[in-house]
Amino acid sequence: MEAFFRHIEATPDWVDEGQLALAAQVMQSGGADGLYIARDVALMGGYQFSGFNQTLLRTGALTKGSNKRFAETSRWALDVISPGGLKVRGAGYRSTIRVRFIHSMVRKHVESMPDWDNTRWGLPINQTDMAATLVGSLVAPSIGVVGLGLVNNPREYQAIAHLTRYVGWLIGVDEAYQPHSFRDAVRILAHTSAALATPDETSRELAAPMVDDPDQWHYDSLVQLRRRVAKSQHLGIARAFLGRKTLEHLGVNSSAVPWYPPLVFGLNIARSAAAQLPGGRRRAAESGAGRADSFLATMTPTPVVIGDSSVISRVA
């Protein structure tokens, strides 16, 4: 443990604090829309990765539910992009190391299970899985929000790739799978998705319950109406970005009307333009962070504990 922390606290020379700060502000600016893409596109679409699903099912993913799992993933991502979050012992730094420990425990315990087949599914949470999760969590939302009208400049996209590379280093992703540019990040996303997207019955087991998650979300007024609107909204986003065929493979209603993207597109274009003005990125980040925190509180009003949805990590 001492050797590990000596290594992990020796920040690599290539880490640029300015780029990390810029990336955090850009990603915060996505607000709740960034989380919508992370949930309805990256997470739901990621359930096509049947090999990775086998690990999830053995950590109690079905028992704890998709809402809890996404809330934990969101908490980690919001910690990572919080101001100063990736400084040594910052909120995002601590959360990322915590996730690395959880991965290690899950990897050890799942691989020792008698029904685990390494020749079929590979090592639990292997390098390909980790690379796909890394770019799926931090890069895919930055790409997806373009379809909602949130556009950044090239320098900001490069900063996002830099932040993703450092988070990958912290979480234990090998150098070969860390993005060195935004173009490289998109390449890794495309390659890992192509390699892992082989849906089977586990895809339906994990994706289908997500449809009903809004039925347990917390609103202070017009609760039932707002839950129905939320369900329609999130199904529509999935339909717009994943497509009918993918949703059918996932066992999810593929006839939803994608009304939210065109509704919010004009507003987000205006937000994107305003963010490029002097002081605009800071203001956009503050506003976006508030919207993201509000959405997280809607999903679960209680404090989110990263790793609580994994039975194995809690027991270990």
mmCIF file of C-alpha atoms in Angstrom:
data_model
loop_
_atom_site.group_PDB
_atom_site.id
_atom_site.type_symbol
_atom_site.label_atom_id
_atom_site.label_comp_id
_atom_site.label_asym_id
_atom_site.label_seq_id
_atom_site.Cartn_x
_atom_site.Cartn_y
_atom_site.Cartn_z
ATOM 1 C CA MET A 1 0.000 0.000 0.000
ATOM 2 C CA GLU A 2 2.840 2.406 0.791
ATOM 3 C CA ALA A 3 4.438 1.679 -2.576
ATOM 4 C CA PHE A 4 1.108 2.186 -4.325
ATOM 5 C CA PHE A 5 0.487 5.583 -2.727
ATOM 6 C CA ARG A 6 4.066 6.721 -3.368
ATOM 7 C CA HIS A 7 3.453 5.934 -7.018
ATOM 8 C CA ILE A 8 -0.037 7.419 -7.311
ATOM 9 C CA GLU A 9 0.832 10.631 -5.436
ATOM 10 C CA ALA A 10 3.793 11.302 -7.742
ATOM 11 C CA THR A 11 1.810 13.170 -10.377
ATOM 12 C CA PRO A 12 3.250 12.514 -13.874
ATOM 13 C CA ASP A 13 5.223 15.358 -15.447
ATOM 14 C CA TRP A 14 2.863 15.484 -18.424
ATOM 15 C CA VAL A 15 -0.148 16.505 -16.295
ATOM 16 C CA ASP A 16 -1.142 20.109 -17.023
ATOM 17 C CA GLU A 17 -3.139 21.715 -14.203
ATOM 18 C CA GLY A 18 -4.434 24.414 -16.529
ATOM 19 C CA GLN A 19 -5.893 21.879 -18.936
ATOM 20 C CA LEU A 20 -7.466 19.926 -16.086
ATOM 21 C CA ALA A 21 -9.130 23.086 -14.786
ATOM 22 C CA LEU A 22 -10.384 24.063 -18.246
ATOM 23 C CA ALA A 23 -11.726 20.562 -18.937
ATOM 24 C CA ALA A 24 -13.532 20.508 -15.601
ATOM 25 C CA GLN A 25 -15.271 23.802 -16.396
ATOM 26 C CA VAL A 26 -16.232 22.670 -19.900
ATOM 27 C CA MET A 27 -17.658 19.389 -18.625
ATOM 28 C CA GLN A 28 -19.486 21.136 -15.775
ATOM 29 C CA SER A 29 -21.089 23.389 -18.380
ATOM 30 C CA GLY A 30 -22.941 20.357 -19.762
ATOM 31 C CA GLY A 31 -25.102 20.411 -16.652
ATOM 32 C CA ALA A 32 -27.920 17.903 -16.458
ATOM 33 C CA ASP A 33 -27.783 17.382 -20.231
ATOM 34 C CA GLY A 34 -24.353 15.810 -19.865
ATOM 35 C CA LEU A 35 -25.765 13.409 -17.278
ATOM 36 C CA TYR A 36 -28.720 12.637 -19.541
ATOM 37 C CA ILE A 37 -26.323 11.552 -22.302
ATOM 38 C CA ALA A 38 -24.246 9.592 -19.794
ATOM 39 C CA ARG A 39 -27.359 7.764 -18.578
ATOM 40 C CA ASP A 40 -29.532 7.284 -21.659
ATOM 41 C CA VAL A 41 -26.773 6.777 -24.218
ATOM 42 C CA ALA A 42 -23.456 5.748 -22.630
ATOM 43 C CA LEU A 43 -24.772 3.615 -19.765
ATOM 44 C CA MET A 44 -27.777 2.112 -21.530
ATOM 45 C CA GLY A 45 -25.799 1.547 -24.724
ATOM 46 C CA GLY A 46 -22.988 0.051 -22.670
ATOM 47 C CA TYR A 47 -25.273 -2.781 -21.607
ATOM 48 C CA GLN A 48 -24.611 -4.232 -25.063
ATOM 49 C CA PHE A 49 -21.217 -5.256 -23.623
ATOM 50 C CA SER A 50 -22.287 -8.748 -22.563
ATOM 51 C CA GLY A 51 -18.876 -9.756 -21.190
ATOM 52 C CA PHE A 52 -18.787 -6.750 -18.863
ATOM 53 C CA ASN A 53 -22.395 -7.446 -17.898
ATOM 54 C CA GLN A 54 -21.353 -10.799 -16.465
ATOM 55 C CA THR A 55 -19.198 -8.991 -13.910
ATOM 56 C CA LEU A 56 -21.940 -6.492 -13.098
ATOM 57 C CA LEU A 57 -24.486 -9.217 -12.433
ATOM 58 C CA ARG A 58 -22.113 -10.869 -9.973
ATOM 59 C CA THR A 59 -21.732 -7.637 -8.007
ATOM 60 C CA GLY A 60 -25.462 -7.425 -7.271
ATOM 61 C CA ALA A 61 -26.303 -4.920 -10.014
ATOM 62 C CA LEU A 62 -29.843 -6.240 -10.416
ATOM 63 C CA THR A 63 -30.506 -6.266 -6.684
ATOM 64 C CA LYS A 64 -29.356 -2.694 -6.109
ATOM 65 C CA GLY A 65 -30.898 -1.372 -9.322
ATOM 66 C CA SER A 66 -29.732 0.769 -12.222
ATOM 67 C CA ASN A 67 -30.819 4.017 -10.559
ATOM 68 C CA LYS A 68 -28.414 3.502 -7.667
ATOM 69 C CA ARG A 69 -25.591 2.435 -9.935
ATOM 70 C CA PHE A 70 -25.937 5.481 -12.169
ATOM 71 C CA ALA A 71 -26.170 7.782 -9.141
ATOM 72 C CA GLU A 72 -22.820 6.416 -7.949
ATOM 73 C CA THR A 73 -21.256 6.807 -11.400
ATOM 74 C CA SER A 74 -22.585 10.375 -11.533
ATOM 75 C CA ARG A 75 -21.169 11.149 -8.095
ATOM 76 C CA TRP A 76 -17.742 9.965 -9.224
ATOM 77 C CA ALA A 77 -17.902 12.005 -12.467
ATOM 78 C CA LEU A 78 -19.086 15.152 -10.666
ATOM 79 C CA ASP A 79 -16.276 14.749 -8.123
ATOM 80 C CA VAL A 80 -13.748 14.423 -10.959
ATOM 81 C CA ILE A 81 -14.888 17.661 -12.640
ATOM 82 C CA SER A 82 -15.382 19.635 -9.422
ATOM 83 C CA PRO A 83 -13.063 22.649 -8.919
ATOM 84 C CA GLY A 84 -9.690 21.252 -7.863
ATOM 85 C CA GLY A 85 -11.173 17.778 -7.884
ATOM 86 C CA LEU A 86 -8.103 16.121 -9.422
ATOM 87 C CA LYS A 87 -5.525 17.708 -7.174
ATOM 88 C CA VAL A 88 -3.821 15.170 -4.930
ATOM 89 C CA ARG A 89 -6.408 14.237 -2.261
ATOM 90 C CA GLY A 90 -9.073 16.342 -4.024
ATOM 91 C CA ALA A 91 -12.641 15.026 -4.239
ATOM 92 C CA GLY A 92 -12.261 13.541 -7.711
ATOM 93 C CA TYR A 93 -8.818 12.172 -6.929
ATOM 94 C CA ARG A 94 -10.110 10.364 -3.830
ATOM 95 C CA SER A 95 -13.202 9.057 -5.639
ATOM 96 C CA THR A 96 -11.097 7.725 -8.511
ATOM 97 C CA ILE A 97 -8.699 5.901 -6.177
ATOM 98 C CA ARG A 98 -11.726 4.493 -4.363
ATOM 99 C CA VAL A 99 -13.110 3.184 -7.662
ATOM 100 C CA ARG A 100 -9.706 1.628 -8.426
ATOM 101 C CA PHE A 101 -9.778 -0.233 -5.114
ATOM 102 C CA ILE A 102 -13.350 -1.395 -5.770
ATOM 103 C CA HIS A 103 -12.319 -2.656 -9.208
ATOM 104 C CA SER A 104 -9.460 -4.583 -7.625
ATOM 105 C CA MET A 105 -11.717 -6.248 -5.054
ATOM 106 C CA VAL A 106 -14.398 -7.073 -7.596
ATOM 107 C CA ARG A 107 -11.804 -8.457 -10.027
ATOM 108 C CA LYS A 108 -10.356 -10.765 -7.379
ATOM 109 C CA HIS A 109 -13.680 -12.044 -6.037
ATOM 110 C CA VAL A 110 -15.468 -12.490 -9.365
ATOM 111 C CA GLU A 111 -12.556 -14.343 -10.937
ATOM 112 C CA SER A 112 -12.543 -16.764 -7.989
ATOM 113 C CA MET A 113 -16.236 -17.636 -8.462
ATOM 114 C CA PRO A 114 -16.703 -21.208 -9.716
ATOM 115 C CA ASP A 115 -18.987 -20.160 -12.582
ATOM 116 C CA TRP A 116 -16.626 -17.523 -13.970
ATOM 117 C CA ASP A 117 -15.166 -18.469 -17.367
ATOM 118 C CA ASN A 118 -11.985 -16.539 -18.224
ATOM 119 C CA THR A 119 -11.788 -18.071 -21.686
ATOM 120 C CA ARG A 120 -15.254 -16.749 -22.522
ATOM 121 C CA TRP A 121 -15.419 -13.414 -20.706
ATOM 122 C CA GLY A 122 -11.782 -12.584 -20.019
ATOM 123 C CA LEU A 123 -10.465 -11.126 -16.769
ATOM 124 C CA PRO A 124 -13.213 -9.307 -14.844
ATOM 125 C CA ILE A 125 -12.871 -5.541 -15.401
ATOM 126 C CA ASN A 126 -9.977 -6.027 -17.813
ATOM 127 C CA GLN A 127 -8.091 -3.276 -19.626
ATOM 128 C CA THR A 128 -10.527 -3.163 -22.549
ATOM 129 C CA ASP A 129 -13.469 -2.899 -20.151
ATOM 130 C CA MET A 130 -11.735 -0.122 -18.211
ATOM 131 C CA ALA A 131 -10.790 1.821 -21.352
ATOM 132 C CA ALA A 132 -14.355 1.575 -22.662
ATOM 133 C CA THR A 133 -15.768 2.731 -19.320
ATOM 134 C CA LEU A 134 -13.256 5.596 -19.088
ATOM 135 C CA VAL A 135 -14.023 7.133 -22.480
ATOM 136 C CA GLY A 136 -17.693 6.165 -22.213
ATOM 137 C CA SER A 137 -18.048 8.092 -18.954
ATOM 138 C CA LEU A 138 -15.945 11.168 -19.724
ATOM 139 C CA VAL A 139 -15.704 11.505 -23.514
ATOM 140 C CA ALA A 140 -18.977 10.085 -24.854
ATOM 141 C CA PRO A 141 -21.124 12.675 -22.993
ATOM 142 C CA SER A 142 -18.972 15.479 -24.446
ATOM 143 C CA ILE A 143 -19.667 14.108 -27.925
ATOM 144 C CA GLY A 144 -23.335 13.348 -27.315
ATOM 145 C CA VAL A 145 -24.256 16.792 -25.991
ATOM 146 C CA VAL A 146 -23.390 18.213 -29.421
ATOM 147 C CA GLY A 147 -26.684 16.644 -30.512
ATOM 148 C CA LEU A 148 -28.355 18.719 -27.792
ATOM 149 C CA GLY A 149 -26.705 21.935 -28.967
ATOM 150 C CA LEU A 150 -23.717 22.108 -26.605
ATOM 151 C CA VAL A 151 -20.620 22.779 -28.706
ATOM 152 C CA ASN A 152 -17.082 23.563 -27.502
ATOM 153 C CA ASN A 153 -13.976 24.871 -29.228
ATOM 154 C CA PRO A 154 -11.037 22.620 -30.262
ATOM 155 C CA ARG A 155 -8.842 23.690 -27.330
ATOM 156 C CA GLU A 156 -11.588 22.698 -24.899
ATOM 157 C CA TYR A 157 -12.003 19.282 -26.492
ATOM 158 C CA GLN A 158 -8.260 18.706 -26.199
ATOM 159 C CA ALA A 159 -8.474 19.603 -22.503
ATOM 160 C CA ILE A 160 -11.233 17.009 -22.026
ATOM 161 C CA ALA A 161 -8.934 14.376 -23.546
ATOM 162 C CA HIS A 162 -6.124 15.452 -21.213
ATOM 163 C CA LEU A 163 -8.357 15.135 -18.147
ATOM 164 C CA THR A 164 -9.537 11.728 -19.375
ATOM 165 C CA ARG A 165 -5.937 10.563 -19.797
ATOM 166 C CA TYR A 166 -5.017 11.578 -16.237
ATOM 167 C CA VAL A 167 -8.130 9.942 -14.770
ATOM 168 C CA GLY A 168 -7.225 6.821 -16.754
ATOM 169 C CA TRP A 169 -3.734 6.870 -15.268
ATOM 170 C CA LEU A 170 -5.153 7.226 -11.760
ATOM 171 C CA ILE A 171 -7.679 4.437 -12.200
ATOM 172 C CA GLY A 172 -5.135 1.979 -13.643
ATOM 173 C CA VAL A 173 -5.703 2.075 -17.406
ATOM 174 C CA ASP A 174 -2.564 1.086 -19.321
ATOM 175 C CA GLU A 175 -0.733 3.742 -21.324
ATOM 176 C CA ALA A 176 -1.778 2.135 -24.627
ATOM 177 C CA TYR A 177 -5.457 2.730 -23.799
ATOM 178 C CA GLN A 178 -5.115 6.299 -22.502
ATOM 179 C CA PRO A 179 -6.150 9.022 -24.997
ATOM 180 C CA HIS A 180 -3.425 11.486 -26.026
ATOM 181 C CA SER A 181 -5.792 13.764 -27.956
ATOM 182 C CA PHE A 182 -9.540 14.147 -28.405
ATOM 183 C CA ARG A 183 -9.284 12.412 -31.766
ATOM 184 C CA ASP A 184 -7.484 9.553 -30.030
ATOM 185 C CA ALA A 185 -10.229 9.427 -27.374
ATOM 186 C CA VAL A 186 -12.880 9.093 -30.083
ATOM 187 C CA ARG A 187 -10.821 6.318 -31.696
ATOM 188 C CA ILE A 188 -10.623 4.386 -28.413
ATOM 189 C CA LEU A 189 -14.365 4.851 -27.902
ATOM 190 C CA ALA A 190 -15.120 3.536 -31.399
ATOM 191 C CA HIS A 191 -12.718 0.600 -31.180
ATOM 192 C CA THR A 192 -13.757 -0.602 -27.716
ATOM 193 C CA SER A 193 -17.432 -0.252 -28.592
ATOM 194 C CA ALA A 194 -16.960 -2.287 -31.757
ATOM 195 C CA ALA A 195 -15.029 -4.961 -29.866
ATOM 196 C CA LEU A 196 -17.367 -5.268 -26.873
ATOM 197 C CA ALA A 197 -20.868 -4.559 -28.237
ATOM 198 C CA THR A 198 -22.233 -8.105 -28.454
ATOM 199 C CA PRO A 199 -25.658 -7.975 -26.761
ATOM 200 C CA ASP A 200 -27.191 -11.104 -25.222
ATOM 201 C CA GLU A 201 -29.811 -11.895 -22.575
ATOM 202 C CA THR A 202 -27.819 -10.002 -19.923
ATOM 203 C CA SER A 203 -28.256 -6.817 -21.966
ATOM 204 C CA ARG A 204 -32.006 -6.994 -21.520
ATOM 205 C CA GLU A 205 -31.689 -7.915 -17.841
ATOM 206 C CA LEU A 206 -29.715 -4.760 -17.098
ATOM 207 C CA ALA A 207 -31.106 -2.230 -19.602
ATOM 208 C CA ALA A 208 -34.863 -2.876 -19.403
ATOM 209 C CA PRO A 209 -35.192 -1.871 -15.699
ATOM 210 C CA MET A 210 -33.726 1.564 -16.495
ATOM 211 C CA VAL A 211 -36.963 2.498 -18.244
ATOM 212 C CA ASP A 212 -38.835 2.542 -14.936
ATOM 213 C CA ASP A 213 -36.183 4.388 -12.900
ATOM 214 C CA PRO A 214 -38.006 7.746 -13.206
ATOM 215 C CA ASP A 215 -40.943 6.169 -11.327
ATOM 216 C CA GLN A 216 -38.850 6.468 -8.145
ATOM 217 C CA TRP A 217 -37.379 9.914 -8.731
ATOM 218 C CA HIS A 218 -38.123 12.651 -6.223
ATOM 219 C CA TYR A 219 -40.014 15.833 -7.080
ATOM 220 C CA ASP A 220 -41.490 18.423 -4.736
ATOM 221 C CA SER A 221 -44.701 18.947 -6.763
ATOM 222 C CA LEU A 222 -46.786 17.321 -9.520
ATOM 223 C CA VAL A 223 -44.872 14.143 -8.758
ATOM 224 C CA GLN A 224 -46.688 11.635 -10.974
ATOM 225 C CA LEU A 225 -46.908 13.989 -13.947
ATOM 226 C CA ARG A 226 -43.232 14.910 -13.770
ATOM 227 C CA ARG A 227 -42.229 11.266 -13.470
ATOM 228 C CA ARG A 228 -44.191 10.436 -16.623
ATOM 229 C CA VAL A 229 -42.600 13.362 -18.466
ATOM 230 C CA ALA A 230 -39.147 12.266 -17.269
ATOM 231 C CA LYS A 231 -39.720 8.717 -18.486
ATOM 232 C CA SER A 232 -40.812 10.002 -21.903
ATOM 233 C CA GLN A 233 -37.874 12.396 -22.039
ATOM 234 C CA HIS A 234 -35.221 9.796 -21.246
ATOM 235 C CA LEU A 235 -36.690 7.145 -23.535
ATOM 236 C CA GLY A 236 -36.772 9.741 -26.299
ATOM 237 C CA ILE A 237 -33.105 10.629 -25.800
ATOM 238 C CA ALA A 238 -32.173 6.938 -25.973
ATOM 239 C CA ARG A 239 -34.263 6.545 -29.134
ATOM 240 C CA ALA A 240 -32.612 9.573 -30.779
ATOM 241 C CA PHE A 241 -29.024 8.550 -30.082
ATOM 242 C CA LEU A 242 -29.034 4.751 -29.886
ATOM 243 C CA GLY A 243 -31.628 4.055 -32.562
ATOM 244 C CA ARG A 244 -34.513 1.659 -32.817
ATOM 245 C CA LYS A 245 -32.483 -1.480 -33.535
ATOM 246 C CA THR A 246 -30.205 -1.068 -30.509
ATOM 247 C CA LEU A 247 -33.132 -0.431 -28.182
ATOM 248 C CA GLU A 248 -34.834 -3.577 -29.439
ATOM 249 C CA HIS A 249 -31.671 -5.562 -28.669
ATOM 250 C CA LEU A 250 -31.761 -4.065 -25.172
ATOM 251 C CA GLY A 251 -35.423 -4.918 -24.643
ATOM 252 C CA VAL A 252 -36.374 -1.233 -24.383
ATOM 253 C CA ASN A 253 -39.399 0.484 -25.965
ATOM 254 C CA SER A 254 -38.161 1.728 -29.343
ATOM 255 C CA SER A 255 -41.209 3.781 -30.310
ATOM 256 C CA ALA A 256 -40.596 6.742 -27.993
ATOM 257 C CA VAL A 257 -40.741 10.209 -29.573
ATOM 258 C CA PRO A 258 -37.363 12.033 -29.267
ATOM 259 C CA TRP A 259 -38.890 15.402 -28.375
ATOM 260 C CA TYR A 260 -36.282 16.628 -25.901
ATOM 261 C CA PRO A 261 -33.243 17.166 -28.220
ATOM 262 C CA PRO A 262 -35.002 19.625 -30.580
ATOM 263 C CA LEU A 263 -36.669 21.331 -27.619
ATOM 264 C CA VAL A 264 -33.398 22.154 -25.866
ATOM 265 C CA PHE A 265 -31.145 22.568 -28.920
ATOM 266 C CA GLY A 266 -31.668 26.313 -29.439
ATOM 267 C CA LEU A 267 -31.192 27.124 -25.749
ATOM 268 C CA ASN A 268 -27.963 25.137 -25.628
ATOM 269 C CA ILE A 269 -26.607 26.796 -28.769
ATOM 270 C CA ALA A 270 -27.109 30.115 -26.987
ATOM 271 C CA ARG A 271 -25.377 28.727 -23.886
ATOM 272 C CA SER A 272 -22.467 27.510 -26.021
ATOM 273 C CA ALA A 273 -22.034 30.928 -27.608
ATOM 274 C CA ALA A 274 -22.224 32.690 -24.240
ATOM 275 C CA ALA A 275 -19.561 30.369 -22.820
ATOM 276 C CA GLN A 276 -17.041 31.665 -25.372
ATOM 277 C CA LEU A 277 -17.389 35.263 -24.139
ATOM 278 C CA PRO A 278 -14.961 36.679 -21.534
ATOM 279 C CA GLY A 279 -15.801 35.029 -18.212
ATOM 280 C CA GLY A 280 -18.460 32.996 -19.960
ATOM 281 C CA ARG A 281 -16.945 29.569 -19.343
ATOM 282 C CA ARG A 282 -16.766 30.153 -15.601
ATOM 283 C CA ARG A 283 -20.398 31.284 -15.505
ATOM 284 C CA ALA A 284 -21.479 28.344 -17.674
ATOM 285 C CA ALA A 285 -19.635 25.930 -15.368
ATOM 286 C CA GLU A 286 -21.281 27.315 -12.240
ATOM 287 C CA SER A 287 -24.739 27.190 -13.803
ATOM 288 C CA GLY A 288 -24.193 23.709 -15.237
ATOM 289 C CA ALA A 289 -22.900 22.328 -11.947
ATOM 290 C CA GLY A 290 -26.078 23.522 -10.244
ATOM 291 C CA ARG A 291 -28.281 21.806 -12.826
ATOM 292 C CA ALA A 292 -26.304 18.565 -12.526
ATOM 293 C CA ASP A 293 -26.493 18.560 -8.726
ATOM 294 C CA SER A 294 -30.238 19.163 -8.937
ATOM 295 C CA PHE A 295 -30.697 16.176 -11.246
ATOM 296 C CA LEU A 296 -28.617 13.951 -8.954
ATOM 297 C CA ALA A 297 -30.774 15.025 -6.001
ATOM 298 C CA THR A 298 -33.872 14.185 -8.050
ATOM 299 C CA MET A 299 -32.583 10.660 -8.645
ATOM 300 C CA THR A 300 -31.687 10.097 -5.002
ATOM 301 C CA PRO A 301 -32.062 12.661 -2.208
ATOM 302 C CA THR A 302 -29.763 10.731 0.148
ATOM 303 C CA PRO A 303 -25.962 11.087 0.006
ATOM 304 C CA VAL A 304 -24.452 8.807 -2.636
ATOM 305 C CA VAL A 305 -21.729 6.390 -1.511
ATOM 306 C CA ILE A 306 -19.541 5.189 -4.360
ATOM 307 C CA GLY A 307 -19.397 1.385 -4.372
ATOM 308 C CA ASP A 308 -22.512 0.853 -2.261
ATOM 309 C CA SER A 309 -24.299 -0.843 -5.182
ATOM 310 C CA SER A 310 -21.611 -3.546 -5.319
ATOM 311 C CA VAL A 311 -22.275 -6.320 -2.820
ATOM 312 C CA ILE A 312 -18.750 -7.676 -3.282
ATOM 313 C CA SER A 313 -16.980 -4.394 -2.561
ATOM 314 C CA ARG A 314 -19.143 -3.746 0.494
ATOM 315 C CA VAL A 315 -18.461 -7.200 1.928
ATOM 316 C CA ALA A 316 -14.769 -7.089 1.094
#
